Structures are given as structure tokens and as C-alpha cells.
PDB file of C-alpha atoms in Angstrom:
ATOM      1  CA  UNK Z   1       0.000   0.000   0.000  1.00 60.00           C
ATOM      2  CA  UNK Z   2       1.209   3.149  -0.851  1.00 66.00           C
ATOM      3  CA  UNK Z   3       1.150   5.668   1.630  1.00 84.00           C
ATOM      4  CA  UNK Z   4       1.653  10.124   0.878  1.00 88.00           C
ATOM      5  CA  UNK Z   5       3.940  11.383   3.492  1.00 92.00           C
ATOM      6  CA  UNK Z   6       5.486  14.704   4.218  1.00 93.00           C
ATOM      7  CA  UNK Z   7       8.093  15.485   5.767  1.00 93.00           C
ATOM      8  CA  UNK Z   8       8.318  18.741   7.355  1.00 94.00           C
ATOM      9  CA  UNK Z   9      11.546  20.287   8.668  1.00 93.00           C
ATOM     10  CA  UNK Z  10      13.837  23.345   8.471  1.00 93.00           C
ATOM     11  CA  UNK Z  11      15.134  26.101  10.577  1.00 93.00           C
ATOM     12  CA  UNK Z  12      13.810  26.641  14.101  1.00 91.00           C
ATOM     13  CA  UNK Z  13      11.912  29.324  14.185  1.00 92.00           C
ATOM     14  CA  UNK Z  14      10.741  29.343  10.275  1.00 94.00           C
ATOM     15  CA  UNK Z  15       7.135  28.486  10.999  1.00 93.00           C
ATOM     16  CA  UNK Z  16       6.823  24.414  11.069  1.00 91.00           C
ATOM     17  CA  UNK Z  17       3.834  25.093  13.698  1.00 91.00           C
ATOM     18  CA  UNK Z  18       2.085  26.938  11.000  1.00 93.00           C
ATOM     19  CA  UNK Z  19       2.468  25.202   8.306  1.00 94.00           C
ATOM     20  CA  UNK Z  20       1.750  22.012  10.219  1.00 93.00           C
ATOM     21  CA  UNK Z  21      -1.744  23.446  11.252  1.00 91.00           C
ATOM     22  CA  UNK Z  22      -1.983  24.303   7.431  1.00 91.00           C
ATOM     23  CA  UNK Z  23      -1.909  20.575   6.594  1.00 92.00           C
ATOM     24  CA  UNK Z  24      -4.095  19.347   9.184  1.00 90.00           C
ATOM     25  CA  UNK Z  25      -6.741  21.820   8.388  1.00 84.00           C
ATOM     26  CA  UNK Z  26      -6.641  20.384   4.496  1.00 84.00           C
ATOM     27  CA  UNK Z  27      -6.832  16.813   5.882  1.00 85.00           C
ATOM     28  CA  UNK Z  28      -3.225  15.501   6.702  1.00 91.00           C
ATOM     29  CA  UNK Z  29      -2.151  13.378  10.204  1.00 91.00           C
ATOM     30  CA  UNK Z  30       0.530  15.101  11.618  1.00 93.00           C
ATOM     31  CA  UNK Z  31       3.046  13.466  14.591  1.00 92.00           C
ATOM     32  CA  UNK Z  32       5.353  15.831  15.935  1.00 89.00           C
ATOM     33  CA  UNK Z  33       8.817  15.265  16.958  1.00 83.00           C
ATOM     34  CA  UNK Z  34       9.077  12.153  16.123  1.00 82.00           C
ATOM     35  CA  UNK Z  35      12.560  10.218  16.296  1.00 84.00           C
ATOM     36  CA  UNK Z  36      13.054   9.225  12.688  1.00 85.00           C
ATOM     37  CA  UNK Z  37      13.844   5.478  13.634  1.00 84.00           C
ATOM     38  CA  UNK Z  38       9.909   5.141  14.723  1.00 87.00           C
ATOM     39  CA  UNK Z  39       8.773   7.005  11.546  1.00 89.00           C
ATOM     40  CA  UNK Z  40       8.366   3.517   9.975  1.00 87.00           C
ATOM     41  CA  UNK Z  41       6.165   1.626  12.515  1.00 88.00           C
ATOM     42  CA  UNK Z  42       4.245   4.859  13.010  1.00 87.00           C
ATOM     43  CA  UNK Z  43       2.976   5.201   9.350  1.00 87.00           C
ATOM     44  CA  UNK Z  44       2.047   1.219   8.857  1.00 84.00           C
ATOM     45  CA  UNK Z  45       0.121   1.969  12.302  1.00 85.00           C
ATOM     46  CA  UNK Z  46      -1.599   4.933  11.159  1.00 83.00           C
ATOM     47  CA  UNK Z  47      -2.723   3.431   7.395  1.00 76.00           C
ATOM     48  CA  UNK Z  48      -5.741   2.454   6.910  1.00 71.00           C
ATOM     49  CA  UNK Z  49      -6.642  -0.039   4.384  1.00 67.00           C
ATOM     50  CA  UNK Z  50      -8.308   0.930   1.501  1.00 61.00           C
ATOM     51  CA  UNK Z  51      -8.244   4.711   2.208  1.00 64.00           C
ATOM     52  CA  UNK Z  52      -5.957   7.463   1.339  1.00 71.00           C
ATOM     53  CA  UNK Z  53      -3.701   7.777   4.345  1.00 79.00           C
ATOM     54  CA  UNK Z  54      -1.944  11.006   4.239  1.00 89.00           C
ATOM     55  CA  UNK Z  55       0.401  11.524   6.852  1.00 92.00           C
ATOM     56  CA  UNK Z  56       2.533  14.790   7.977  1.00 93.00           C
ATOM     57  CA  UNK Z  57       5.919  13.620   9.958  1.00 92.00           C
ATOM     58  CA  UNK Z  58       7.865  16.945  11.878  1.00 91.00           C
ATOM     59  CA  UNK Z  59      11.310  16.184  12.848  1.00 87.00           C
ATOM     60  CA  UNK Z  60      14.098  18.635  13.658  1.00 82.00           C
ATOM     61  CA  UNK Z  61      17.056  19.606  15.052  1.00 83.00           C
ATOM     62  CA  UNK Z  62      15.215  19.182  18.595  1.00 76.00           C
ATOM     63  CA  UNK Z  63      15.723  15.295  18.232  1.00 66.00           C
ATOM     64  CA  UNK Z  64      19.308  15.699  18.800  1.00 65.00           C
ATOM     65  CA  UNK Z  65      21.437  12.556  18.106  1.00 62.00           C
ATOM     66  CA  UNK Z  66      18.152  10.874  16.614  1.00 58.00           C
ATOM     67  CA  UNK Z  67      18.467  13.947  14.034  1.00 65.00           C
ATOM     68  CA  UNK Z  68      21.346  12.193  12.250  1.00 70.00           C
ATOM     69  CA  UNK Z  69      19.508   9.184  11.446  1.00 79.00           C
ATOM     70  CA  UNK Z  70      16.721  11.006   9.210  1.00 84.00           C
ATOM     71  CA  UNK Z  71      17.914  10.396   5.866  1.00 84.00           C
ATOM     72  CA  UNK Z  72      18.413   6.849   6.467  1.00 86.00           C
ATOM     73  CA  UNK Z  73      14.616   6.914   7.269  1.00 88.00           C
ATOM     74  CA  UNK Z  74      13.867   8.613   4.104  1.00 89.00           C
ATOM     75  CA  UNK Z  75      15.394   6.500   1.797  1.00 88.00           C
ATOM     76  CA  UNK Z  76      13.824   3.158   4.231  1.00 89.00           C
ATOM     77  CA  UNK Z  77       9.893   5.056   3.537  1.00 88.00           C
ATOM     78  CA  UNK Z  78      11.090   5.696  -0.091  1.00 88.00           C
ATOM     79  CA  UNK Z  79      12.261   2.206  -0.579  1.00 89.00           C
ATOM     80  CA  UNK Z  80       8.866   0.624   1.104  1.00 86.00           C
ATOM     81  CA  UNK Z  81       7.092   1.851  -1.603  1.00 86.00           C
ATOM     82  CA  UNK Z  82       5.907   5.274  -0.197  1.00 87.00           C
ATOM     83  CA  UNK Z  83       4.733   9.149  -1.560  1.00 88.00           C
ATOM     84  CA  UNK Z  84       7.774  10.821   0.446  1.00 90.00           C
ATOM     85  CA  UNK Z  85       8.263  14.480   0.269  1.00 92.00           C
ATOM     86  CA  UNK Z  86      10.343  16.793   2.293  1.00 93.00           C
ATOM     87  CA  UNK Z  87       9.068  20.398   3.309  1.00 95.00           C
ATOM     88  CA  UNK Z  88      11.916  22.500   4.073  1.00 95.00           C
ATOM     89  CA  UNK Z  89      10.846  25.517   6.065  1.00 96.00           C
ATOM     90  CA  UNK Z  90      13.540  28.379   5.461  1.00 94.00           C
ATOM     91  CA  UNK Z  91      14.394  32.300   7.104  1.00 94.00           C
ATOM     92  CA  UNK Z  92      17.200  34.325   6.802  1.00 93.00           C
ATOM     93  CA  UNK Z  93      19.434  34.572   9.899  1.00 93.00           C
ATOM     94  CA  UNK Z  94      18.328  38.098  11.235  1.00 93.00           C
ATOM     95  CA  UNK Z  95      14.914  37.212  10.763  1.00 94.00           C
ATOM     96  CA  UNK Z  96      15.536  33.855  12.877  1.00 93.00           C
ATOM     97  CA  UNK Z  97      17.394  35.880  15.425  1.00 92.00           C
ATOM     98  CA  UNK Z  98      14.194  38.626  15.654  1.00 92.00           C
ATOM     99  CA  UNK Z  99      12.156  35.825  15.946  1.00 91.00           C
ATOM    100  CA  UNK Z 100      13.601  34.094  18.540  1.00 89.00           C
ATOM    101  CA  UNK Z 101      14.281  37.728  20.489  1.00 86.00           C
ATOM    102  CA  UNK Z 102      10.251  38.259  20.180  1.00 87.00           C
ATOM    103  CA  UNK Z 103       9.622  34.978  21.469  1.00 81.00           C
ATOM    104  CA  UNK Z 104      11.927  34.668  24.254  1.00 77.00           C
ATOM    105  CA  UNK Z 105      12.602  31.062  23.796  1.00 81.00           C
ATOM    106  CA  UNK Z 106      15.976  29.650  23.677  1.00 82.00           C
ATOM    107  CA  UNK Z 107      17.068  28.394  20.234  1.00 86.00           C
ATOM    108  CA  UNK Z 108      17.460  24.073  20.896  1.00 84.00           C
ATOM    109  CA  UNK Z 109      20.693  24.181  19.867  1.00 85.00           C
ATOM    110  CA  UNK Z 110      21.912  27.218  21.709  1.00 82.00           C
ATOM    111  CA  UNK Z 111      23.185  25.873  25.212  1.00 78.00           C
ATOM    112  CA  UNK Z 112      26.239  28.313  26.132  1.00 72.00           C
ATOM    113  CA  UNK Z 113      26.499  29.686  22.371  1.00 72.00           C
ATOM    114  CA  UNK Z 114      24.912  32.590  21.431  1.00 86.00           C
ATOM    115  CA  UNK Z 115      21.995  32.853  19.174  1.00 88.00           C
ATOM    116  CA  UNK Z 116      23.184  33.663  16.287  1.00 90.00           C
ATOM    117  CA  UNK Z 117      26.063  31.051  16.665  1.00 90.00           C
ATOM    118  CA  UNK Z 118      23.229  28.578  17.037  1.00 89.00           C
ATOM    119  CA  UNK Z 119      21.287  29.525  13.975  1.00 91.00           C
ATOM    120  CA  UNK Z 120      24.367  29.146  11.969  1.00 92.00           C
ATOM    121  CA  UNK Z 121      25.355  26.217  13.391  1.00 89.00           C
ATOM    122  CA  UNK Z 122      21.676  24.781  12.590  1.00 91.00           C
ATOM    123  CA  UNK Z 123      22.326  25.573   9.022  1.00 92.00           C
ATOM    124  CA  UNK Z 124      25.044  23.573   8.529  1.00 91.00           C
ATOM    125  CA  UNK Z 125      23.503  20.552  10.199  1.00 88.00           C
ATOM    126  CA  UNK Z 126      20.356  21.269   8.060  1.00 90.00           C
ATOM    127  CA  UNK Z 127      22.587  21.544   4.778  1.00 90.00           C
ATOM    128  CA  UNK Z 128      22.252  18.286   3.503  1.00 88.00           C
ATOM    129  CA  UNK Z 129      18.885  17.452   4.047  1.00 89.00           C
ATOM    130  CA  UNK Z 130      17.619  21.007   2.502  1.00 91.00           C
ATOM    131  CA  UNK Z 131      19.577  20.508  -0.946  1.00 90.00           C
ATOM    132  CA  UNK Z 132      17.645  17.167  -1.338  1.00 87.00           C
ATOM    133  CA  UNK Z 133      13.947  18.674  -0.220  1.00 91.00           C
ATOM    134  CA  UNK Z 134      11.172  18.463  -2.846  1.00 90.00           C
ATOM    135  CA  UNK Z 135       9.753  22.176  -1.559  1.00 92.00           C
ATOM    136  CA  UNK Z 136      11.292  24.857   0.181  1.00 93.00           C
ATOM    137  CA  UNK Z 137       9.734  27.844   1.417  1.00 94.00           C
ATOM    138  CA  UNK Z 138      11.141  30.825   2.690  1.00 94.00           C
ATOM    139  CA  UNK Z 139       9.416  32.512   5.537  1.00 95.00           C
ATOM    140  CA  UNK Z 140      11.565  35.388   5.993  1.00 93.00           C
ATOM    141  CA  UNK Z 141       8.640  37.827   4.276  1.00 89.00           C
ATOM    142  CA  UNK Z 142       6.015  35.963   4.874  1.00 90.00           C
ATOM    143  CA  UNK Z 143       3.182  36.762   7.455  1.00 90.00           C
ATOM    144  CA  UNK Z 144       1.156  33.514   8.839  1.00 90.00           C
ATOM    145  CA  UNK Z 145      -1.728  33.526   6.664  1.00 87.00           C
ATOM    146  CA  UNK Z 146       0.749  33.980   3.290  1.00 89.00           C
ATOM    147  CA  UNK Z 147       2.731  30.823   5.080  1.00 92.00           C
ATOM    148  CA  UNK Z 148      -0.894  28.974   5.585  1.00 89.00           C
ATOM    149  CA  UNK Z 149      -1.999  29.521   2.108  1.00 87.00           C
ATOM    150  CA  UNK Z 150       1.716  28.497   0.604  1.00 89.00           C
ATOM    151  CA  UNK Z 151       1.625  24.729   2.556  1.00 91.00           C
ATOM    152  CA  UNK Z 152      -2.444  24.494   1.330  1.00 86.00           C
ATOM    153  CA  UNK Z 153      -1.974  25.202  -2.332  1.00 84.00           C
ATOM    154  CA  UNK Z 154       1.081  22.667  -2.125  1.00 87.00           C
ATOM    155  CA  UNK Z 155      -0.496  19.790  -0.573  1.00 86.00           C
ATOM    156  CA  UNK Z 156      -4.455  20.235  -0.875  1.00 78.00           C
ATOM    157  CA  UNK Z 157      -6.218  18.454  -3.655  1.00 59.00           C
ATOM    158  CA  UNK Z 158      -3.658  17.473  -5.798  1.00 53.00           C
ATOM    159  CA  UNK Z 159      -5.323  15.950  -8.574  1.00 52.00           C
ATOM    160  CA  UNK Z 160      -3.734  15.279 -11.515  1.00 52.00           C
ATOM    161  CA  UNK Z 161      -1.645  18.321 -12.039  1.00 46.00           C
ATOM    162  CA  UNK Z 162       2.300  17.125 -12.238  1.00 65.00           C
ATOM    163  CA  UNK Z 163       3.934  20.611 -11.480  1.00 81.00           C
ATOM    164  CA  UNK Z 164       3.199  23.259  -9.356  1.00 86.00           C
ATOM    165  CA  UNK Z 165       5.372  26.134  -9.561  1.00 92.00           C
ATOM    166  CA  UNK Z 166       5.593  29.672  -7.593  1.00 93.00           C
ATOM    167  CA  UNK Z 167       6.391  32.559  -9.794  1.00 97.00           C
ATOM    168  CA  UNK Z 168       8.185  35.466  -7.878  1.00 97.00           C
ATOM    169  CA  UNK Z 169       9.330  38.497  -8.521  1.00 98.00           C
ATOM    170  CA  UNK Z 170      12.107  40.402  -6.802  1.00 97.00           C
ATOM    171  CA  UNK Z 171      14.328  43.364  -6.776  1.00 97.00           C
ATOM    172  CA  UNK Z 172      17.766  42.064  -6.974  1.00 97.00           C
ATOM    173  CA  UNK Z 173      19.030  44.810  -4.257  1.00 96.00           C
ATOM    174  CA  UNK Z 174      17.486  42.919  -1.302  1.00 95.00           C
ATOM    175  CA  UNK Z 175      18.948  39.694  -2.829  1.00 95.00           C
ATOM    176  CA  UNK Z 176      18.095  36.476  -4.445  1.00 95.00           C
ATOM    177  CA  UNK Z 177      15.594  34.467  -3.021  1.00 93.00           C
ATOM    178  CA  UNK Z 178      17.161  31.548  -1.088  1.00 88.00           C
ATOM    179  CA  UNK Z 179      14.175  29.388  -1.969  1.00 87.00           C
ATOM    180  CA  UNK Z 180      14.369  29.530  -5.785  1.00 93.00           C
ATOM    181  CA  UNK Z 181      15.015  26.658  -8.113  1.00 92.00           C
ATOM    182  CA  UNK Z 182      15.412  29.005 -11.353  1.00 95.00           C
ATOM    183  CA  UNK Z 183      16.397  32.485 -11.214  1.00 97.00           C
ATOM    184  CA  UNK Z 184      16.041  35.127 -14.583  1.00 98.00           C
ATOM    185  CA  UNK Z 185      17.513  38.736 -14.582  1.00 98.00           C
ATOM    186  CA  UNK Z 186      14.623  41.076 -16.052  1.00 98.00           C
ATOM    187  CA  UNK Z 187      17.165  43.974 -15.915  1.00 97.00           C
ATOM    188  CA  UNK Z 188      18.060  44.079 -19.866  1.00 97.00           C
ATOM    189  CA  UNK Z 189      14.310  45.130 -20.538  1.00 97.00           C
ATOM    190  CA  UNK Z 190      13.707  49.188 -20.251  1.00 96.00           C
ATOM    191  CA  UNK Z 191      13.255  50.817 -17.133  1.00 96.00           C
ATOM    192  CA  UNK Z 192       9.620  52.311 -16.048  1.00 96.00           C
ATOM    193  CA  UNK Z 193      11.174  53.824 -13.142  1.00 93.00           C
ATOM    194  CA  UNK Z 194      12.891  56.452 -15.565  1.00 94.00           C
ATOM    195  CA  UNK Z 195       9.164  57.888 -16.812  1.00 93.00           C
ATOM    196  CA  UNK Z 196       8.317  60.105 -14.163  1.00 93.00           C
ATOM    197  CA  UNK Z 197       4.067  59.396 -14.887  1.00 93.00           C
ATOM    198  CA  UNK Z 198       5.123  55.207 -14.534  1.00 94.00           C
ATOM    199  CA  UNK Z 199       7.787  55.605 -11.170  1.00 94.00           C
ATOM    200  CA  UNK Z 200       5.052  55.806  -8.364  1.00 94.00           C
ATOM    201  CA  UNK Z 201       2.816  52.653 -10.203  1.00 96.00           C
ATOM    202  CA  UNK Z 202       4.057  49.142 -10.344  1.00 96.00           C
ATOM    203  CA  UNK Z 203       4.115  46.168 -12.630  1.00 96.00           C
ATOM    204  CA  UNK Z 204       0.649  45.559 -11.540  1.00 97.00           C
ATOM    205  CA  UNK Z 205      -0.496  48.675 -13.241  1.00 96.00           C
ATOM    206  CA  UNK Z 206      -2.077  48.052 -16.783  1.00 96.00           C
ATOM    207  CA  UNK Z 207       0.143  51.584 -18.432  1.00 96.00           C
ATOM    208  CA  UNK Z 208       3.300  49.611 -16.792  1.00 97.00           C
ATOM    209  CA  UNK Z 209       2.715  46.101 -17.929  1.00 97.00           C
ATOM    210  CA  UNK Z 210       1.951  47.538 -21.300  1.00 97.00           C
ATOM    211  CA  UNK Z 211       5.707  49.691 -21.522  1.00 97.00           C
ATOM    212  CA  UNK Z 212       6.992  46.430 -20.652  1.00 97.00           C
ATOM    213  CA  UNK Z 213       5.274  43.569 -21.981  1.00 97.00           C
ATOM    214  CA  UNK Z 214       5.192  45.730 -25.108  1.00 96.00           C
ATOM    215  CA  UNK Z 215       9.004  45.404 -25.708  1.00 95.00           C
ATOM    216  CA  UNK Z 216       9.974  42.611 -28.942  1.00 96.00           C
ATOM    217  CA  UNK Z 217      12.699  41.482 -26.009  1.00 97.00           C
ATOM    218  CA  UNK Z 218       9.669  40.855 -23.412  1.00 97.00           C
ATOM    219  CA  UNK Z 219       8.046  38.583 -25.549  1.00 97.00           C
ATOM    220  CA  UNK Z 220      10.848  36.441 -27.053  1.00 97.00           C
ATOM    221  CA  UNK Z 221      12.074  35.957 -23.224  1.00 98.00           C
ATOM    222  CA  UNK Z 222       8.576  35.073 -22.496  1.00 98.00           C
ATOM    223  CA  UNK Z 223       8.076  32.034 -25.265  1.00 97.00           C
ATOM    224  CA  UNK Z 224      11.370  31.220 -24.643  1.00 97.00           C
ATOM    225  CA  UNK Z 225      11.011  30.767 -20.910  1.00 97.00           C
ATOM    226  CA  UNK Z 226       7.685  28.562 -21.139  1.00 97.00           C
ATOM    227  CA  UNK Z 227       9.481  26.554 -23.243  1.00 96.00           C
ATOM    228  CA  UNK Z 228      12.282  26.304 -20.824  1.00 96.00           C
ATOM    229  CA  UNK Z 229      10.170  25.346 -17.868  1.00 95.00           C
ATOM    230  CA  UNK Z 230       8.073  22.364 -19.953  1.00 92.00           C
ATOM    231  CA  UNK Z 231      12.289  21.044 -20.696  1.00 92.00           C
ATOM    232  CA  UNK Z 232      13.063  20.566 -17.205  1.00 91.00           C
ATOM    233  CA  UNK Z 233       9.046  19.419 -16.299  1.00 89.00           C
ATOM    234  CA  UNK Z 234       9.731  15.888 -16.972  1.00 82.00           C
ATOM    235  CA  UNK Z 235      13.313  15.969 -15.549  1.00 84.00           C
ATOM    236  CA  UNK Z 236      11.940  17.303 -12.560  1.00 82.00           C
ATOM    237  CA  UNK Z 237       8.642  15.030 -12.339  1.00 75.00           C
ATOM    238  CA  UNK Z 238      11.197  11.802 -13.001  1.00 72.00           C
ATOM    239  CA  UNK Z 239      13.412  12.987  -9.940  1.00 71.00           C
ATOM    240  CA  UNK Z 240      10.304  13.164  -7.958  1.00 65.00           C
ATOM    241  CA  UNK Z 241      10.534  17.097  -7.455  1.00 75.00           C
ATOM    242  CA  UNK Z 242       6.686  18.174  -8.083  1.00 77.00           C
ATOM    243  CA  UNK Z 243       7.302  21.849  -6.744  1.00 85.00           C
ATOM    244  CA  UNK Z 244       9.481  24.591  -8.494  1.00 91.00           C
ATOM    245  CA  UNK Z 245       9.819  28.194  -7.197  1.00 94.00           C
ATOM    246  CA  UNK Z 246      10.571  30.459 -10.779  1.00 97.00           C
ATOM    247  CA  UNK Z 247      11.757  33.364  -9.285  1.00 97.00           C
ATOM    248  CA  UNK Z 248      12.035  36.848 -11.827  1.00 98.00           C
ATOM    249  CA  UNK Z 249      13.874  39.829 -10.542  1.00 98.00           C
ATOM    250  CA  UNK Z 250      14.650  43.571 -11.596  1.00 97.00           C
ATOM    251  CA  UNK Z 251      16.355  46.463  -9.770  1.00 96.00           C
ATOM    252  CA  UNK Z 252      13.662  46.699  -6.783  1.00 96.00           C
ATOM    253  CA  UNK Z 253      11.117  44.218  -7.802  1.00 97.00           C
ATOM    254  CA  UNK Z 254       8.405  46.994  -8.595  1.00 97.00           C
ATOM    255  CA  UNK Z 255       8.272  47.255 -12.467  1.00 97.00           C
ATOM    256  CA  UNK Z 256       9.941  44.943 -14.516  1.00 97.00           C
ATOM    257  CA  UNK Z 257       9.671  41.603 -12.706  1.00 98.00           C
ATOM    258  CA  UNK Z 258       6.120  42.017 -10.932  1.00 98.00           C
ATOM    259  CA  UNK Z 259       4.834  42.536 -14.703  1.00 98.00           C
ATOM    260  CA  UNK Z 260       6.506  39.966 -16.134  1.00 98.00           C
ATOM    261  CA  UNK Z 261       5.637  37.343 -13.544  1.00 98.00           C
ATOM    262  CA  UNK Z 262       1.821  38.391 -14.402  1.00 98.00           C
ATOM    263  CA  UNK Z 263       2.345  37.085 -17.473  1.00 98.00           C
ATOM    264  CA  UNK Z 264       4.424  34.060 -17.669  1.00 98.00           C
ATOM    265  CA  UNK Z 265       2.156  32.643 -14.921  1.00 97.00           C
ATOM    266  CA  UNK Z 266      -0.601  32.909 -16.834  1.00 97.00           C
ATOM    267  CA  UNK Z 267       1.506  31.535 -19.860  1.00 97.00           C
ATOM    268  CA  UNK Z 268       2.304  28.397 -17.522  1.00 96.00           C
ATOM    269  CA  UNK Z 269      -0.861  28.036 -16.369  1.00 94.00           C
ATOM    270  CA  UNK Z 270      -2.077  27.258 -19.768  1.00 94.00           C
ATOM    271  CA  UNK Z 271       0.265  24.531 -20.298  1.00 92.00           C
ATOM    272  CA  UNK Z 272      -1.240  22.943 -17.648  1.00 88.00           C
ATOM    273  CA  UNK Z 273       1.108  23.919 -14.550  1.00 90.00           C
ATOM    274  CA  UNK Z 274      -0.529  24.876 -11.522  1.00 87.00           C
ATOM    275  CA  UNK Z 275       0.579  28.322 -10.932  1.00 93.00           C
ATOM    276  CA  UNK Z 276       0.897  30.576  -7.509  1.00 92.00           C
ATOM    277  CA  UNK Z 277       1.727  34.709  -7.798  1.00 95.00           C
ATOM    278  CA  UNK Z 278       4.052  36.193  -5.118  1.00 94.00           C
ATOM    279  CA  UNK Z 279       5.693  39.243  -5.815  1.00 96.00           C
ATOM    280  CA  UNK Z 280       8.199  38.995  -2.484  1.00 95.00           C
ATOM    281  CA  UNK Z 281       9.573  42.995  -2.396  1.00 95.00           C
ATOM    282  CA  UNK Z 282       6.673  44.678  -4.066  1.00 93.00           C
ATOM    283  CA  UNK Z 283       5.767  47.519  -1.093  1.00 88.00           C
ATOM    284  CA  UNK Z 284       9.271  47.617  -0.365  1.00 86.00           C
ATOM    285  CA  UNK Z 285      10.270  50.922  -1.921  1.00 76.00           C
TER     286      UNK Z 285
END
């Protein structure tokens, strides 16, 4: 019987409570902290014949030594036959460090380091296990109902769609986004913010997206790029990665990018990939 499972890990402090709330509320058992050497006897307990058994597993850094053995469980669940994704949960340092400030909880790895020591440190035990996760999402800009809605639209209702994909824009001065599996420079296209009757609108405007999309470059990037993204579908559907962040940027992620994101996610949704809008800096300026 095969059973979906998810995985869902990351950085201390980048939301796993929410998003494991999230997947309950659209139908998913979730076990907390659980040491990854039980993770095995705990899903042929919870399945249920004849159903669809989806089941949410959280395991962190909290686990301590048991922490290390969580890949070997992967690859056990993988090799029984099972749906196994990982849902990596990702913030920048400072944000970490606010949150943990806010909170007044100690970080579980923080002992007689300090907390930023502890973050980083985190990081590099995490490294491994977040290049080899099917979906990361960053949290650093994120409120708790953008987080919520992210982990639904990922794991509600999948039906048959093969690909779901997050298009992003950004503005390249408050840096790349951590989470993104393909990254494209919108810079070479002409800049709105230059027309003083464009500079105070955004992408989002209809006399913006027109002065952009309406640029020979725009569109050739544009049918080039779908074409681009059905390539690597397959690739990325035979590896077993079903989520891809796309993420677009320009100078401050106001113009350029947010209007071009518009419109290769509608592009992509018409090939059939289930698209999600988030334009990460727009508001910024």
C-alpha cells in the first residue's frame, strides 16, 4: 500500500507550527517530533486499508542525536514503496534571530552559544537534508496567513496536475531568493522607473505592464522561458521534485519583474502547470 507522506523540517523558528496546522486543516495526520527510527512503525500503524492515508511527519534539530539518522529513514519510507516528500521551512538569519528575540525562547541548539552562533550552526547541520527537499519555502517575508496559504496550495487536492510552480518576482538589491530553483535577470528590458508618470505605479499597473510587456525582447524571453520550464518538467517530475519556485527579478522588484511574472504565470498556467503569484519585495520601496 502506498502511503503520501510529508516530511516537514527546516530552521527553528521558520514556521513548522504553521504550516503544520496548514496541513491538518486540508486533511493531513501530523506526529510531531518524532525520532526518525519510529517514523516507519508509526505510518504502517496509522494506514488504513483501503483509504488514502496522508500523513505529515515533523522532525528537527530538537531530536538531537536521533536527528542524524533522518535520511536513512527517508530513503527506508522511499524504498517501502511510499509518496515521500520533504518540506523544508527556510528564514534568513536576522529574521531567525528577531524571531527568537520576540519569542523569548531559547534556540534548541543554543546551550552556552549565542543565538546567532546557534542559527548558523543549525544551518550547517540542516545543509544536507535542505539541498535534497522536494519544496522549500522561505518565511523570511512571509506573514502567517501567506505561510498557511503556501503549505495548502502545495499539498491540498492534488489531482492530476504534475507541477506546481511559484512565480516570484524580486528586486535584486534585497537579494536572491534563497528558496528559488530558477532564477532570470529582467534587468536588460527598459526601465519604467525612468518615466516620471510610470515611477510611483508598479508592474501591476495596466500603463506599466503595457511599456513592458510591449518590448519585442519581453516577448521572445517570455516564449522562450515557457518553453524552458516544460524542458526541465519531466526531468523534474522523473526525480520526484513536483514543486518549483521560478523566481524573476529587476532592480527593486516593482516594475519589470512584478509585470513579467503576471504574465508568464498565466503563460504556464495554460500549459497545464498549476501556478501561484508572489511578488516577495513589491511595497518595499
Amino acid at each position: 500500500m502506498t502511503i503520501s507522506v510529508v516530511l516537514v523540517t527546516g530552521m527553528s523558528g521558520a514556521g513548522r507550527s504553521t504550516a503544520t496546522r496548514a496541513l491538518e486543516d486540508v486533511g493531513w495526520f501530523v506526529v510531531d517530533n518524532l525520532p526518525p527510527t519510529l517514523m516507519g512503525q508509526t505510518i504502517n500503524l496509522l494506514a488504513k486499508p483501503d483509504t488514502d492515508t496522508k500523513i505529515a511527519l515533523v522532525a528537527d534539530v530538537r531530536g538531537g542525536k536521533l536527528f542524524d539518522e533522518l535520511q536513512t529513514s527517508i530513503d527506508e519510507l522511499k524504498h517501502a514503496g511510499h509518496d515521500v516528500r520533504v518540506l523544508f521551512l527556510e528564514a534568513g538569519n536576522e529574521v531567525l534571530v528577531r524571531r527568537y528575540e520576540s519569542s523569548r525562547r531559547p534556540h534548541p541548539l543554543q546551550k552556552n552559544d549565542n543565538l546567532l552562533g546557534a542559527v548558523e550552526r543549525e544551518r550547517v547541520l540542516l545543509g544536507e537534508l535542505r539541498a535534497s527537499a522536494d519544496l522549500i519555502i522561505d518565511t523570511s517575508w512571509l506573514n502567517v496567513h501567506e505561510l498557511r496559504r503556501a503549505v495548502e496550495e502545495a499539498f491540498d487536492d492534488e489531482g492530476d496536475v504534475v507541477l506546481r510552480a511559484t512565480v516570484m518576482s524580486f528586486g535584486f538589491k534585497y537579494g536572491i531568493p534563497v528558496d528559488a530553483d530558477m532564477v532570470a535577470d529582467m534587468r536588460f528590458l527598459p526601465n519604467p522607473h525612468w518615466d516620471e508618470r510610470m515611477r510611483a505605479r508598479t508592474g501591476m499597473d495596466s500603463s506599466v505592464s503595457e511599456f513592458v510587456l510591449g518590448h519585442p525582447e519581453a516577448q521572445e524571453f517570455l516564449a522562450h522561458y515557457v518553453d524552458l520550464v516544460g524542458i526541465v518538467e519531466d526531468g523534474y517530475i522523473r526525480e520526484g521534485k513536483r514543486f518549483v519556485t521560478i523566481a524573476l527579478g529587476c532592480t527593486g522588484g516593482k516594475h519589470r519583474s512584478v509585470a513579467m511574472v503576471q504574465e508568464l504565470a498565466g503563460r504556464l498556467s495554460k500549459t497545464g502547470v498549476e501556478v501561484r503569484i508572489q511578488h516577495r519585495d513589491l511595497g518595499r520601496e
